[in-house]
mmCIF file of C-alpha atoms and ligand atoms in Angstrom:
data_model
loop_
_atom_site.group_PDB
_atom_site.id
_atom_site.type_symbol
_atom_site.label_atom_id
_atom_site.label_comp_id
_atom_site.label_asym_id
_atom_site.label_seq_id
_atom_site.Cartn_x
_atom_site.Cartn_y
_atom_site.Cartn_z
ATOM 1 C CA UNK A 4 -19.942 48.491 138.571
ATOM 2 C CA UNK A 5 -17.072 48.047 140.212
ATOM 3 C CA UNK A 6 -13.592 47.197 138.892
ATOM 4 C CA UNK A 7 -13.656 49.507 136.046
ATOM 5 C CA UNK A 8 -13.035 47.089 133.874
ATOM 6 C CA UNK A 9 -16.055 46.969 131.333
ATOM 7 C CA UNK A 10 -17.892 50.109 129.956
ATOM 8 C CA UNK A 11 -21.623 50.270 129.918
ATOM 9 C CA UNK A 12 -22.882 49.832 126.334
ATOM 10 C CA UNK A 13 -23.991 53.225 125.257
ATOM 11 C CA UNK A 14 -27.962 53.332 123.331
ATOM 12 C CA UNK A 15 -27.664 50.683 120.968
ATOM 13 C CA UNK A 16 -27.907 51.079 117.201
ATOM 14 C CA UNK A 17 -26.592 47.742 116.323
ATOM 15 C CA UNK A 18 -27.995 44.400 115.218
ATOM 16 C CA UNK A 19 -29.555 42.301 118.637
ATOM 17 C CA UNK A 20 -28.717 45.373 120.935
ATOM 18 C CA UNK A 21 -24.927 45.461 120.362
ATOM 19 C CA UNK A 22 -23.384 48.876 120.131
ATOM 20 C CA UNK A 23 -21.352 49.295 116.532
ATOM 21 C CA UNK A 24 -18.825 51.776 118.480
ATOM 22 C CA UNK A 25 -18.268 49.400 121.222
ATOM 23 C CA UNK A 26 -17.913 46.429 118.841
ATOM 24 C CA UNK A 27 -15.222 48.564 116.826
ATOM 25 C CA UNK A 28 -13.190 49.158 120.107
ATOM 26 C CA UNK A 29 -13.710 45.469 121.694
ATOM 27 C CA UNK A 30 -12.240 43.926 118.592
ATOM 28 C CA UNK A 31 -9.813 46.610 117.918
ATOM 29 C CA UNK A 32 -8.428 45.088 121.140
ATOM 30 C CA UNK A 33 -7.594 42.167 119.231
ATOM 31 C CA UNK A 34 -3.730 42.565 118.268
ATOM 32 C CA UNK A 35 -2.888 41.620 114.642
ATOM 33 C CA UNK A 36 -0.527 41.623 112.040
ATOM 34 C CA UNK A 37 -0.957 43.780 108.856
ATOM 35 C CA UNK A 38 -0.463 42.313 105.140
ATOM 36 C CA UNK A 39 -0.882 43.360 101.790
ATOM 37 C CA UNK A 40 -2.839 41.077 99.665
ATOM 38 C CA UNK A 41 -1.953 41.015 95.690
ATOM 39 C CA UNK A 42 -3.194 39.746 92.683
ATOM 40 C CA UNK A 43 -2.596 40.271 88.644
ATOM 41 C CA UNK A 44 -5.285 40.890 86.459
ATOM 42 C CA UNK A 45 -5.241 41.792 82.785
ATOM 43 C CA UNK A 46 -1.525 42.216 83.111
ATOM 44 C CA UNK A 47 -2.109 45.105 86.075
ATOM 45 C CA UNK A 48 -1.101 44.531 89.828
ATOM 46 C CA UNK A 49 -3.879 45.175 92.716
ATOM 47 C CA UNK A 50 -2.942 45.365 96.406
ATOM 48 C CA UNK A 51 -5.234 45.930 99.442
ATOM 49 C CA UNK A 52 -4.078 46.322 103.302
ATOM 50 C CA UNK A 53 -5.847 43.664 105.401
ATOM 51 C CA UNK A 54 -5.588 42.645 108.610
ATOM 52 C CA UNK A 55 -8.248 40.066 108.964
ATOM 53 C CA UNK A 56 -6.374 37.334 107.998
ATOM 54 C CA UNK A 57 -6.013 33.962 109.799
ATOM 55 C CA UNK A 58 -5.006 30.763 109.408
ATOM 56 C CA UNK A 59 -8.014 28.358 109.202
ATOM 57 C CA UNK A 60 -6.774 24.664 108.158
ATOM 58 C CA UNK A 61 -3.985 22.301 108.497
ATOM 59 C CA UNK A 62 -5.559 19.688 106.138
ATOM 60 C CA UNK A 63 -5.333 21.419 103.291
ATOM 61 C CA UNK A 64 -3.397 23.797 104.251
ATOM 62 C CA UNK A 65 -6.328 26.838 104.412
ATOM 63 C CA UNK A 66 -6.031 30.844 105.325
ATOM 64 C CA UNK A 67 -8.896 33.460 104.875
ATOM 65 C CA UNK A 68 -8.940 37.148 104.549
ATOM 66 C CA UNK A 69 -12.028 38.946 104.864
ATOM 67 C CA UNK A 70 -12.497 42.111 101.460
ATOM 68 C CA UNK A 71 -14.844 44.611 102.071
ATOM 69 C CA UNK A 72 -17.777 44.126 99.097
ATOM 70 C CA UNK A 73 -17.277 47.935 97.967
ATOM 71 C CA UNK A 74 -13.212 47.766 98.364
ATOM 72 C CA UNK A 75 -12.387 47.782 94.698
ATOM 73 C CA UNK A 76 -9.846 44.817 95.235
ATOM 74 C CA UNK A 77 -12.975 42.570 96.139
ATOM 75 C CA UNK A 78 -14.295 41.808 92.700
ATOM 76 C CA UNK A 79 -11.080 41.669 91.642
ATOM 77 C CA UNK A 80 -9.505 39.074 93.397
ATOM 78 C CA UNK A 81 -12.779 36.836 92.994
ATOM 79 C CA UNK A 82 -12.124 37.149 89.351
ATOM 80 C CA UNK A 83 -8.586 36.398 89.752
ATOM 81 C CA UNK A 84 -8.526 33.317 92.223
ATOM 82 C CA UNK A 85 -4.922 33.690 92.902
ATOM 83 C CA UNK A 86 -3.349 35.901 95.555
ATOM 84 C CA UNK A 87 -0.381 36.020 97.472
ATOM 85 C CA UNK A 88 0.029 37.724 101.028
ATOM 86 C CA UNK A 89 2.854 39.875 102.127
ATOM 87 C CA UNK A 90 3.492 39.646 106.193
ATOM 88 C CA UNK A 91 4.393 43.488 107.040
ATOM 89 C CA UNK A 92 7.388 44.808 108.603
ATOM 90 C CA UNK A 93 7.453 47.294 111.108
ATOM 91 C CA UNK A 94 9.008 49.314 108.847
ATOM 92 C CA UNK A 95 7.116 49.038 106.427
ATOM 93 C CA UNK A 96 3.856 50.723 107.457
ATOM 94 C CA UNK A 97 4.225 53.640 104.639
ATOM 95 C CA UNK A 98 3.084 50.284 102.351
ATOM 96 C CA UNK A 99 -0.088 49.797 104.915
ATOM 97 C CA UNK A 100 -1.216 53.278 104.446
ATOM 98 C CA UNK A 101 -0.760 53.714 101.101
ATOM 99 C CA UNK A 102 -2.698 50.093 100.016
ATOM 100 C CA UNK A 103 -5.371 51.064 102.702
ATOM 101 C CA UNK A 104 -5.727 54.415 100.525
ATOM 102 C CA UNK A 105 -9.264 54.573 98.722
ATOM 103 C CA UNK A 106 -8.805 56.036 95.475
ATOM 104 C CA UNK A 107 -5.169 55.502 94.945
ATOM 105 C CA UNK A 108 -4.339 54.953 91.792
ATOM 106 C CA UNK A 109 -4.960 51.216 91.468
ATOM 107 C CA UNK A 110 -3.347 49.220 88.193
ATOM 108 C CA UNK A 111 0.198 48.546 86.952
ATOM 109 C CA UNK A 112 1.931 49.825 90.056
ATOM 110 C CA UNK A 113 2.577 49.209 93.690
ATOM 111 C CA UNK A 114 4.522 52.749 94.649
ATOM 112 C CA UNK A 115 7.953 51.593 94.020
ATOM 113 C CA UNK A 116 7.774 48.741 96.655
ATOM 114 C CA UNK A 117 10.286 46.527 95.816
ATOM 115 C CA UNK A 118 9.065 43.098 95.254
ATOM 116 C CA UNK A 119 9.182 39.755 93.305
ATOM 117 C CA UNK A 120 7.019 37.498 91.882
ATOM 118 C CA UNK A 121 5.369 34.285 93.129
ATOM 119 C CA UNK A 122 6.466 31.566 90.790
ATOM 120 C CA UNK A 123 2.858 29.764 91.404
ATOM 121 C CA UNK A 124 0.387 32.959 91.301
ATOM 122 C CA UNK A 125 2.587 35.763 89.495
ATOM 123 C CA UNK A 126 1.355 37.949 92.363
ATOM 124 C CA UNK A 127 3.820 40.562 94.006
ATOM 125 C CA UNK A 128 5.095 39.612 97.039
ATOM 126 C CA UNK A 129 7.075 42.140 98.725
ATOM 127 C CA UNK A 130 10.757 42.381 99.719
ATOM 128 C CA UNK A 131 11.576 42.427 103.343
ATOM 129 C CA UNK A 132 7.967 40.946 104.660
ATOM 130 C CA UNK A 133 8.112 39.004 107.485
ATOM 131 C CA UNK A 134 6.531 36.439 105.558
ATOM 132 C CA UNK A 135 4.550 35.483 102.551
ATOM 133 C CA UNK A 136 2.260 33.139 100.896
ATOM 134 C CA UNK A 137 0.840 32.373 97.735
ATOM 135 C CA UNK A 138 -2.658 30.964 97.472
ATOM 136 C CA UNK A 139 -5.487 29.473 95.118
ATOM 137 C CA UNK A 140 -9.096 30.674 96.066
ATOM 138 C CA UNK A 141 -10.507 27.794 97.965
ATOM 139 C CA UNK A 142 -14.028 29.107 98.619
ATOM 140 C CA UNK A 143 -15.838 32.059 99.357
ATOM 141 C CA UNK A 144 -18.358 32.351 102.289
ATOM 142 C CA UNK A 145 -20.558 35.561 102.984
ATOM 143 C CA UNK A 146 -19.266 37.860 105.892
ATOM 144 C CA UNK A 147 -22.124 40.305 105.771
ATOM 145 C CA UNK A 148 -20.287 43.681 104.143
ATOM 146 C CA UNK A 149 -17.415 41.469 103.464
ATOM 147 C CA UNK A 150 -16.660 38.312 101.866
ATOM 148 C CA UNK A 151 -14.649 35.901 103.345
ATOM 149 C CA UNK A 152 -12.089 34.772 100.970
ATOM 150 C CA UNK A 153 -10.422 30.927 101.812
ATOM 151 C CA UNK A 154 -7.233 30.512 100.056
ATOM 152 C CA UNK A 155 -5.466 27.144 99.751
ATOM 153 C CA UNK A 156 -1.498 27.749 100.181
ATOM 154 C CA UNK A 157 0.428 26.664 96.885
ATOM 155 C CA UNK A 158 3.441 28.364 98.198
ATOM 156 C CA UNK A 159 5.574 29.974 101.605
ATOM 157 C CA UNK A 160 8.255 32.221 101.502
ATOM 158 C CA UNK A 161 9.968 33.815 104.993
ATOM 159 C CA UNK A 162 11.750 36.806 102.714
ATOM 160 C CA UNK A 163 13.387 38.553 105.949
ATOM 161 C CA UNK A 164 13.778 36.330 108.634
ATOM 162 C CA UNK A 165 15.036 38.914 110.879
ATOM 163 C CA UNK A 166 12.643 41.398 110.456
ATOM 164 C CA UNK A 167 10.219 42.566 113.273
ATOM 165 C CA UNK A 168 6.663 42.049 112.226
ATOM 166 C CA UNK A 169 4.182 45.446 112.270
ATOM 167 C CA UNK A 170 1.509 44.825 115.037
ATOM 168 C CA UNK A 171 -2.159 46.558 114.811
ATOM 169 C CA UNK A 172 -3.495 47.604 117.677
ATOM 170 C CA UNK A 173 -6.841 49.779 119.178
ATOM 171 C CA UNK A 174 -6.417 51.212 115.375
ATOM 172 C CA UNK A 175 -2.679 52.237 115.762
ATOM 173 C CA UNK A 176 0.160 50.626 114.316
ATOM 174 C CA UNK A 177 2.925 49.338 117.010
ATOM 175 C CA UNK A 178 5.878 47.844 116.999
ATOM 176 C CA UNK A 179 7.329 44.759 118.783
ATOM 177 C CA UNK A 180 10.884 46.195 118.912
HETATM 178 C C1 FMN B 6 -4.313 48.227 109.455
HETATM 179 C C2 FMN B 6 -5.488 47.788 108.263
HETATM 180 C C3 FMN B 6 -6.337 47.004 108.075
HETATM 181 C C4 FMN B 6 -7.105 46.797 107.026
HETATM 182 N N1 FMN B 6 -7.802 45.514 106.955
HETATM 183 C C5 FMN B 6 -9.006 45.596 106.396
HETATM 184 C C6 FMN B 6 -9.040 43.995 105.763
HETATM 185 O O1 FMN B 6 -8.966 42.906 106.527
HETATM 186 N N2 FMN B 6 -10.213 43.931 104.856
HETATM 187 C C7 FMN B 6 -10.560 44.901 104.186
HETATM 188 O O2 FMN B 6 -11.322 44.904 103.074
HETATM 189 N N3 FMN B 6 -10.016 46.176 104.191
HETATM 190 C C8 FMN B 6 -9.121 46.263 105.484
HETATM 191 N N4 FMN B 6 -8.618 47.987 105.499
HETATM 192 C C9 FMN B 6 -9.248 48.760 104.569
HETATM 193 C C10 FMN B 6 -8.668 48.832 103.079
HETATM 194 O O3 FMN B 6 -7.040 48.557 102.675
HETATM 195 C C11 FMN B 6 -9.371 49.662 102.229
HETATM 196 O O4 FMN B 6 -10.241 49.917 102.220
HETATM 197 C C12 FMN B 6 -8.548 49.242 100.886
HETATM 198 O O5 FMN B 6 -7.537 49.644 100.041
HETATM 199 C C13 FMN B 6 -9.663 49.680 100.151
HETATM 200 O O6 FMN B 6 -9.167 50.076 98.855
HETATM 201 P P1 FMN B 6 -9.663 49.714 97.184
HETATM 202 O O7 FMN B 6 -11.003 49.947 97.501
HETATM 203 O O8 FMN B 6 -8.936 50.760 96.179
HETATM 204 O O9 FMN B 6 -9.305 48.436 97.132
HETATM 205 C C14 FMN B 6 -7.515 48.048 106.343
HETATM 206 C C15 FMN B 6 -7.056 48.826 106.195
HETATM 207 C C16 FMN B 6 -5.798 49.282 107.104
HETATM 208 C C17 FMN B 6 -5.224 50.639 107.372
#
């Protein structure tokens, strides 16, 4: 092959002859922001870092995030049906890491991260987030080992209009500044 733009696929172990490692590499080259989805169940806060988050529809106003079925957050958010999304600023890497740590203390605390409560959902919205949204679950679709959770926007906010967003690309955090 000339040009060197493509890597030869390694022996297949994925469905339909697709190498899962190459799949990871390819989808990881889609630069994303990073967000924390929050919900309140039985008076306790729950949160999870996601980058599988996107807008879906303008009429009605819909977004989606993907939740791994084995994540503890998965069942909780499906049960509550009300959640908030805080899009993280560059200086919030620590929050991203913490809310992506399996086995961490789950309930009742947001590890000191300053937050307000969304008026529509009661879910935490992080101070310093570059954007925030409150949602009610609109639909849940099968997404293999994830569930695709579609939410209707109930409220929108821009907590810190000046903060640069945290970016995730090729498995690493990047900054826009
Ligand atoms: C940058 C980043 C993005 C992530 N995106 C997702 C995602 O979109 N969906 C998901 O289910 N897990 C995602 N994860 C992993 C979860 O955050 C992690 O598995 C989760 O905290 C599991 O915790 P729990 O079982 O306590 O809920 C991501 C992790 C990182 C670091």
